[in-house]
mmCIF file of C-alpha atoms in Angstrom:
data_model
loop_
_atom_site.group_PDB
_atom_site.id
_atom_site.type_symbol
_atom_site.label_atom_id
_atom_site.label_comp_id
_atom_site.label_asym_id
_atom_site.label_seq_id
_atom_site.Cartn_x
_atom_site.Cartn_y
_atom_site.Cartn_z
ATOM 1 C CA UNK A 1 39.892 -17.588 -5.467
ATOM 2 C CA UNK A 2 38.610 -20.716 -4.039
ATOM 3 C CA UNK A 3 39.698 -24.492 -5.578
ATOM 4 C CA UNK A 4 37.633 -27.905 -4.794
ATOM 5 C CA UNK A 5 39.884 -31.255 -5.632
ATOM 6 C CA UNK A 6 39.154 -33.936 -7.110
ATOM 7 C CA UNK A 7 41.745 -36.922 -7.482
ATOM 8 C CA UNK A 8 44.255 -35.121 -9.298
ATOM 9 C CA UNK A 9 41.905 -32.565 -10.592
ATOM 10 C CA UNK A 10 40.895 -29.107 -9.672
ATOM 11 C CA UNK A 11 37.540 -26.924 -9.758
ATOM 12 C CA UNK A 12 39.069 -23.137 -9.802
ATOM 13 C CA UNK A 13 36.426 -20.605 -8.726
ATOM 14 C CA UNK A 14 37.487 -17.293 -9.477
ATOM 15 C CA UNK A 15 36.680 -13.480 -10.558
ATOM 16 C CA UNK A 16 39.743 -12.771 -13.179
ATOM 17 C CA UNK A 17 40.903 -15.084 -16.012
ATOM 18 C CA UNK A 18 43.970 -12.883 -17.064
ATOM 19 C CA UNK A 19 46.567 -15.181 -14.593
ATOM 20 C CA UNK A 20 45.436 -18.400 -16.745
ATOM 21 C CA UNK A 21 47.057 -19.443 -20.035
ATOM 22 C CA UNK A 22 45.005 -19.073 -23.054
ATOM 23 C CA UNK A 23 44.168 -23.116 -22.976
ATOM 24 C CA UNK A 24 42.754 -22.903 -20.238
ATOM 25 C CA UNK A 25 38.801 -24.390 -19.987
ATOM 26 C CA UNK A 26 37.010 -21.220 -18.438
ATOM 27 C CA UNK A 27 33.655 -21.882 -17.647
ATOM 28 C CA UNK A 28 31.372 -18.602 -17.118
ATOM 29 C CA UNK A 29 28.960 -18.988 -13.732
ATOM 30 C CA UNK A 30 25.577 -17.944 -14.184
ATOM 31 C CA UNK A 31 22.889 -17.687 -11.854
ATOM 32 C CA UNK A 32 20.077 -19.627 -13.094
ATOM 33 C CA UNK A 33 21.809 -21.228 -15.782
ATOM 34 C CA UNK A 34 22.817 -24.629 -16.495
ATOM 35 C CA UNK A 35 26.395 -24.208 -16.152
ATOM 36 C CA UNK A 36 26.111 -23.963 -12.220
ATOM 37 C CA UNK A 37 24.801 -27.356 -11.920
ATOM 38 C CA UNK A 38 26.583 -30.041 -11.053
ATOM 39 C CA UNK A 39 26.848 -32.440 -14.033
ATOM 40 C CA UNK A 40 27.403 -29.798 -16.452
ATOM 41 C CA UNK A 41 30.691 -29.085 -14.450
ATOM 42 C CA UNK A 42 31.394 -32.519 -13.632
ATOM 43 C CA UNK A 43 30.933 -33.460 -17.491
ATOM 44 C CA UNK A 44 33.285 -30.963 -18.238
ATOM 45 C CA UNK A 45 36.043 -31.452 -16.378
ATOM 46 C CA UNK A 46 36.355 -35.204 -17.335
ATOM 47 C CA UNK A 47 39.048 -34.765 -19.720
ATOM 48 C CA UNK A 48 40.616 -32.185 -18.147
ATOM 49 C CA UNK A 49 42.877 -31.736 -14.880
ATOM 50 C CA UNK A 50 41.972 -27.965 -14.497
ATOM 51 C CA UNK A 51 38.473 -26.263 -15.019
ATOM 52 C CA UNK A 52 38.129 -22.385 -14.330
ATOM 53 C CA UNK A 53 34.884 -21.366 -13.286
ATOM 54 C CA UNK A 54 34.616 -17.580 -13.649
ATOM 55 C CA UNK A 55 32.379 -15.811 -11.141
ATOM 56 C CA UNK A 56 31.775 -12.111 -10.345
ATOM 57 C CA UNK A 57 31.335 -13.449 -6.431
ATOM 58 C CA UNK A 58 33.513 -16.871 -6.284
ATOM 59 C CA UNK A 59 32.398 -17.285 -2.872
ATOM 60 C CA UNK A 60 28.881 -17.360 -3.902
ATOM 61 C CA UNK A 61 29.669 -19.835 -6.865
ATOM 62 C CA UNK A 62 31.174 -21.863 -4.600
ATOM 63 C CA UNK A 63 28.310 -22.196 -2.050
ATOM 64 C CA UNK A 64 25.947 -22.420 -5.015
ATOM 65 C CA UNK A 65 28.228 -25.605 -6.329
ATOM 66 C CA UNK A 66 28.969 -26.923 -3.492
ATOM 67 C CA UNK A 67 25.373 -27.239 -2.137
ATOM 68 C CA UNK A 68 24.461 -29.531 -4.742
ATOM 69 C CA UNK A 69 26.580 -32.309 -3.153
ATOM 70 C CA UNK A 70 26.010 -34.162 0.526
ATOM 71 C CA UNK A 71 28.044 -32.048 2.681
ATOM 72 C CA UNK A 72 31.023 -33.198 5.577
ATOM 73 C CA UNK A 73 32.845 -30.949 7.550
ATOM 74 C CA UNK A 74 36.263 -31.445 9.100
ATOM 75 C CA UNK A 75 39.173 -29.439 10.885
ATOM 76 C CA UNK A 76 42.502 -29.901 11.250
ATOM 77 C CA UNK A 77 46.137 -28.109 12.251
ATOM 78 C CA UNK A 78 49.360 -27.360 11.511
ATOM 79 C CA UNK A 79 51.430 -27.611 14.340
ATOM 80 C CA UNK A 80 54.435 -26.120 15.511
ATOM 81 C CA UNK A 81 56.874 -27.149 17.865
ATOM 82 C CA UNK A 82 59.432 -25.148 19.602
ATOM 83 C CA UNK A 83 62.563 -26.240 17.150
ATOM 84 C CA UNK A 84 60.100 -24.715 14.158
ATOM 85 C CA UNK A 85 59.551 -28.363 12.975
ATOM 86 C CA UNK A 86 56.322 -29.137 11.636
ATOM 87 C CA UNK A 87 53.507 -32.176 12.366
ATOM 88 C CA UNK A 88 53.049 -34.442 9.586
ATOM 89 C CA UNK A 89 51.471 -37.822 9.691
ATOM 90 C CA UNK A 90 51.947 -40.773 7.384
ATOM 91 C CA UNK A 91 48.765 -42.123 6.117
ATOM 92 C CA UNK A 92 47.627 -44.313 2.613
ATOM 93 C CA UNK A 93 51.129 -43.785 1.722
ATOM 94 C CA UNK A 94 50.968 -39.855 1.413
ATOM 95 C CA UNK A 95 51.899 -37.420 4.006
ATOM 96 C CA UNK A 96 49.778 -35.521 5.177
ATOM 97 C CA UNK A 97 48.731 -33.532 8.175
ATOM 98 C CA UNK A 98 46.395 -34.442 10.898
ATOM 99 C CA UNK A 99 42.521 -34.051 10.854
ATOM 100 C CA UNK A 100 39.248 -35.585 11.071
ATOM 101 C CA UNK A 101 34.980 -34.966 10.685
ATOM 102 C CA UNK A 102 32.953 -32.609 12.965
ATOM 103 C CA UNK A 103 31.209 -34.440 15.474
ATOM 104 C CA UNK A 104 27.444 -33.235 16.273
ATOM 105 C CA UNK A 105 27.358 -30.176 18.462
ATOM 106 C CA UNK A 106 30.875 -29.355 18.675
ATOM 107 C CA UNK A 107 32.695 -26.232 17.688
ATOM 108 C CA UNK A 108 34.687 -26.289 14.925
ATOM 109 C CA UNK A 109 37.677 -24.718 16.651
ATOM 110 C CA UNK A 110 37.255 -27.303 19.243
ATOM 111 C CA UNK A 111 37.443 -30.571 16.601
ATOM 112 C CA UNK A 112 40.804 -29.564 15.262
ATOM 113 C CA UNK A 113 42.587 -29.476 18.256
ATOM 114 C CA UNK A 114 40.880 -33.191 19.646
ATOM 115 C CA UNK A 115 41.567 -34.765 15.900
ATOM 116 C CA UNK A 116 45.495 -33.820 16.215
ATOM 117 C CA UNK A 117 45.715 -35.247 19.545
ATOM 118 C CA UNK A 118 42.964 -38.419 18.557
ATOM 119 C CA UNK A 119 45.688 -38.809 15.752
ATOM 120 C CA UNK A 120 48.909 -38.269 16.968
ATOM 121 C CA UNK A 121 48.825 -38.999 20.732
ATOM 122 C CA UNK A 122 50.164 -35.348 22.186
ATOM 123 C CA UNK A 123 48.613 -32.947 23.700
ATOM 124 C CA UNK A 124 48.942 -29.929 25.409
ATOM 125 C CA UNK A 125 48.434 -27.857 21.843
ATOM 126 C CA UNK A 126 48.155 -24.005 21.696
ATOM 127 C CA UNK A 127 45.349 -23.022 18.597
ATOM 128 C CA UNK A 128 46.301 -20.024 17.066
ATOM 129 C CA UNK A 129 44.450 -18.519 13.990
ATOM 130 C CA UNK A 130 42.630 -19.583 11.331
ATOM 131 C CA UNK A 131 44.456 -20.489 8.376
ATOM 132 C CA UNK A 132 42.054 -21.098 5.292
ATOM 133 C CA UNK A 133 39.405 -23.847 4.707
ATOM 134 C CA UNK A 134 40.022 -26.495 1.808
ATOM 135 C CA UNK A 135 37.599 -28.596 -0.418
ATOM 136 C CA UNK A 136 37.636 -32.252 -1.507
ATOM 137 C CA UNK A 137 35.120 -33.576 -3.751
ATOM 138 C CA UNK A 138 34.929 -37.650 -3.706
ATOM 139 C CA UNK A 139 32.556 -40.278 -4.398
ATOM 140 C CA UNK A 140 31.047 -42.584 -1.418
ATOM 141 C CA UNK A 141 29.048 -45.682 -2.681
ATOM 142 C CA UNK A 142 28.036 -43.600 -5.759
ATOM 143 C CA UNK A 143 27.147 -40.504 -3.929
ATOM 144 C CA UNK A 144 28.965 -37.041 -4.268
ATOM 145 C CA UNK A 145 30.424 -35.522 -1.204
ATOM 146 C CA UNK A 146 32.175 -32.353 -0.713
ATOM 147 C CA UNK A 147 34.490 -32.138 2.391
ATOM 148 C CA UNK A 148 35.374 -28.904 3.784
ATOM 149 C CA UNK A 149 38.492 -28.779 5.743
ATOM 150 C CA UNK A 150 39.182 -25.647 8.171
ATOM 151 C CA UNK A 151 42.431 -26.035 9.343
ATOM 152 C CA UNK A 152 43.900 -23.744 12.059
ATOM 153 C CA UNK A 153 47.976 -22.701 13.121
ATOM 154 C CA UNK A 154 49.108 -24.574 16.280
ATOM 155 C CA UNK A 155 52.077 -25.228 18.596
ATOM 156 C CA UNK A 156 53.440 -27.622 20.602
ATOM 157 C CA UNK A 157 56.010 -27.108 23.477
ATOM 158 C CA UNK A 158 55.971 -30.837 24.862
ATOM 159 C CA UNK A 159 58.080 -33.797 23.947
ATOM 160 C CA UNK A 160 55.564 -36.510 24.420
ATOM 161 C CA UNK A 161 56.397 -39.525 22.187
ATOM 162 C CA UNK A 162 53.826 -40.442 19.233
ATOM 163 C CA UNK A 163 50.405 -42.806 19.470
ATOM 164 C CA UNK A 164 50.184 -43.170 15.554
ATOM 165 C CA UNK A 165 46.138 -43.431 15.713
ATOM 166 C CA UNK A 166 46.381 -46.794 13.420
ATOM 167 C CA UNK A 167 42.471 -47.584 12.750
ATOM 168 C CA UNK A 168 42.624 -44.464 10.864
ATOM 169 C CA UNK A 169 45.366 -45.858 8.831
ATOM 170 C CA UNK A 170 48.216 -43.428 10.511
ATOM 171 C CA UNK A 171 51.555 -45.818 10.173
ATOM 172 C CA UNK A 172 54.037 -43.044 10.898
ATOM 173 C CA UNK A 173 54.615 -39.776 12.710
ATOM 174 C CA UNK A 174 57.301 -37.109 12.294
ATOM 175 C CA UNK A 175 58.424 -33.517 13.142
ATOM 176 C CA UNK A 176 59.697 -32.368 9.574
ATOM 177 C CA UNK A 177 62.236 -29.495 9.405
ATOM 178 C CA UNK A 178 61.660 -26.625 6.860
ATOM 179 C CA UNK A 179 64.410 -27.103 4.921
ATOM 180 C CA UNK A 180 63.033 -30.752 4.544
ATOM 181 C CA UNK A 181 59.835 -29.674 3.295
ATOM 182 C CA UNK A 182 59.782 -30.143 0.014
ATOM 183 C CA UNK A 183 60.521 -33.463 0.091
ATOM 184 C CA UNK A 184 57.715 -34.155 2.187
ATOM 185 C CA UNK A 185 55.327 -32.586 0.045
ATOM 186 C CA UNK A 186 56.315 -34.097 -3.145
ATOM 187 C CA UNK A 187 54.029 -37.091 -1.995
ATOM 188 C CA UNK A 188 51.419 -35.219 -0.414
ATOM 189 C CA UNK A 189 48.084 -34.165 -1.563
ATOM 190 C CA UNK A 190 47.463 -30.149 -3.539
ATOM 191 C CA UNK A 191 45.174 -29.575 -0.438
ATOM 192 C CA UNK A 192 47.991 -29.742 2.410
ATOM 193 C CA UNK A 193 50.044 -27.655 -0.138
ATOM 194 C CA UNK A 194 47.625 -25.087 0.244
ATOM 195 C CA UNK A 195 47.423 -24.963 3.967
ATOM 196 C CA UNK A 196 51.154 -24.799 3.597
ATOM 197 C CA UNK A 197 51.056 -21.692 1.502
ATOM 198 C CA UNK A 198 48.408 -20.366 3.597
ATOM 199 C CA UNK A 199 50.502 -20.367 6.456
ATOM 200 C CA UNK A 200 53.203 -18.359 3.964
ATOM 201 C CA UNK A 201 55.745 -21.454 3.705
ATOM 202 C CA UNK A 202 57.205 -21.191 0.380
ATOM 203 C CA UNK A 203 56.432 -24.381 -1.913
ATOM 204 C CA UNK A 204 57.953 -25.491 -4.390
#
């Protein structure tokens, strides 16, 4: 199963419709046909928060989808320190976790680690594995982008203080405890709640 968010909506692109509730738009991909493009799915999911898009490959609906729109590719982490707590960044009023765009000719690996430090001032960070990749869908001056996020486990064992990167709008900085979660994530975005779940924190 692989989602794409829009605002509050979601694209769902999966291979089994018996986990959905009857009311449920489902949306069948085909190949060639015209419900694969763009504005048919776009059209559709105007009055609706949650479209399912039913695919006997969902990764290949996806890619089919998704290559339709101008693409941007980002990384990002989930950090660790050595109390448990996690990394999260205050930014545009949500919290959220640290990450920013691919620049040309560097490893994708490499760009997760630099935008946690770029945005939160410490280094010193440990990359562990890969924990999923997540899609955002937005409009840009009236074009359609699709953001790809790979975000990756890492920890921390320092105790420098925080450099909130403020041109990127970062006002506040925090190790969160677990138990404090929640909280946290109640005004957050559905994409960091999947890296979350990803990582096999329990949400709420």
């Amino acid at each position: 199963m692989y989602k794409i968010y829009f605002a509050d909506k979601v694209i769902i692109f999966d291979n089994n419709t018996e986990k959905y509730n009857q009311g449920t738009a489902i949306l069948s991909f085909e190949r060639e046909g015209i419900p694969c493009e763009k504005e048919a799915i776009l059209k559709m999911l105007e009055p609706l928060k949650r479209l399912v898009v039913v695919a006997e490959n969902p990764e290949e609906a996806l890619s089919e989808f998704c290559s339709r729109f101008k693409r941007i590719k980002a990384a990002g982490g989930l950090v660790v320190n050595k109390e448990g707590n996690i990394l999260m960044i205050f930014r545009f009023n949500r919290w959220d976790l640290p990450k920013g765009k691919l620049e040309p000719g560097e490893a994708i690996e490499h760009c997760s680690t630099r935008e946690v430090s770029e945005e939160t001032g410490i280094n010193g960070l440990v990359r562990g594995k890969h924990l999923c990749d997540t899609f955002h869908m937005y409009q840009l001056k009236g074009e359609w982008i699709v953001k790809t996020t790979s975000w990756y486990a890492m920890s921390y064992a320092g105790d420098e203080p925080f450099k909130p990167q403020t041109e990127e709008g970062i006002t506040g900085i925090e190790w969160v405890p677990v138990e404090k979660l929640d909280k946290y994530l109640q005004t957050s975005y559905s994409t960091i709640k999947d890296v979350f779940e990803s990582a096999g924190y329990m949400i709420r």
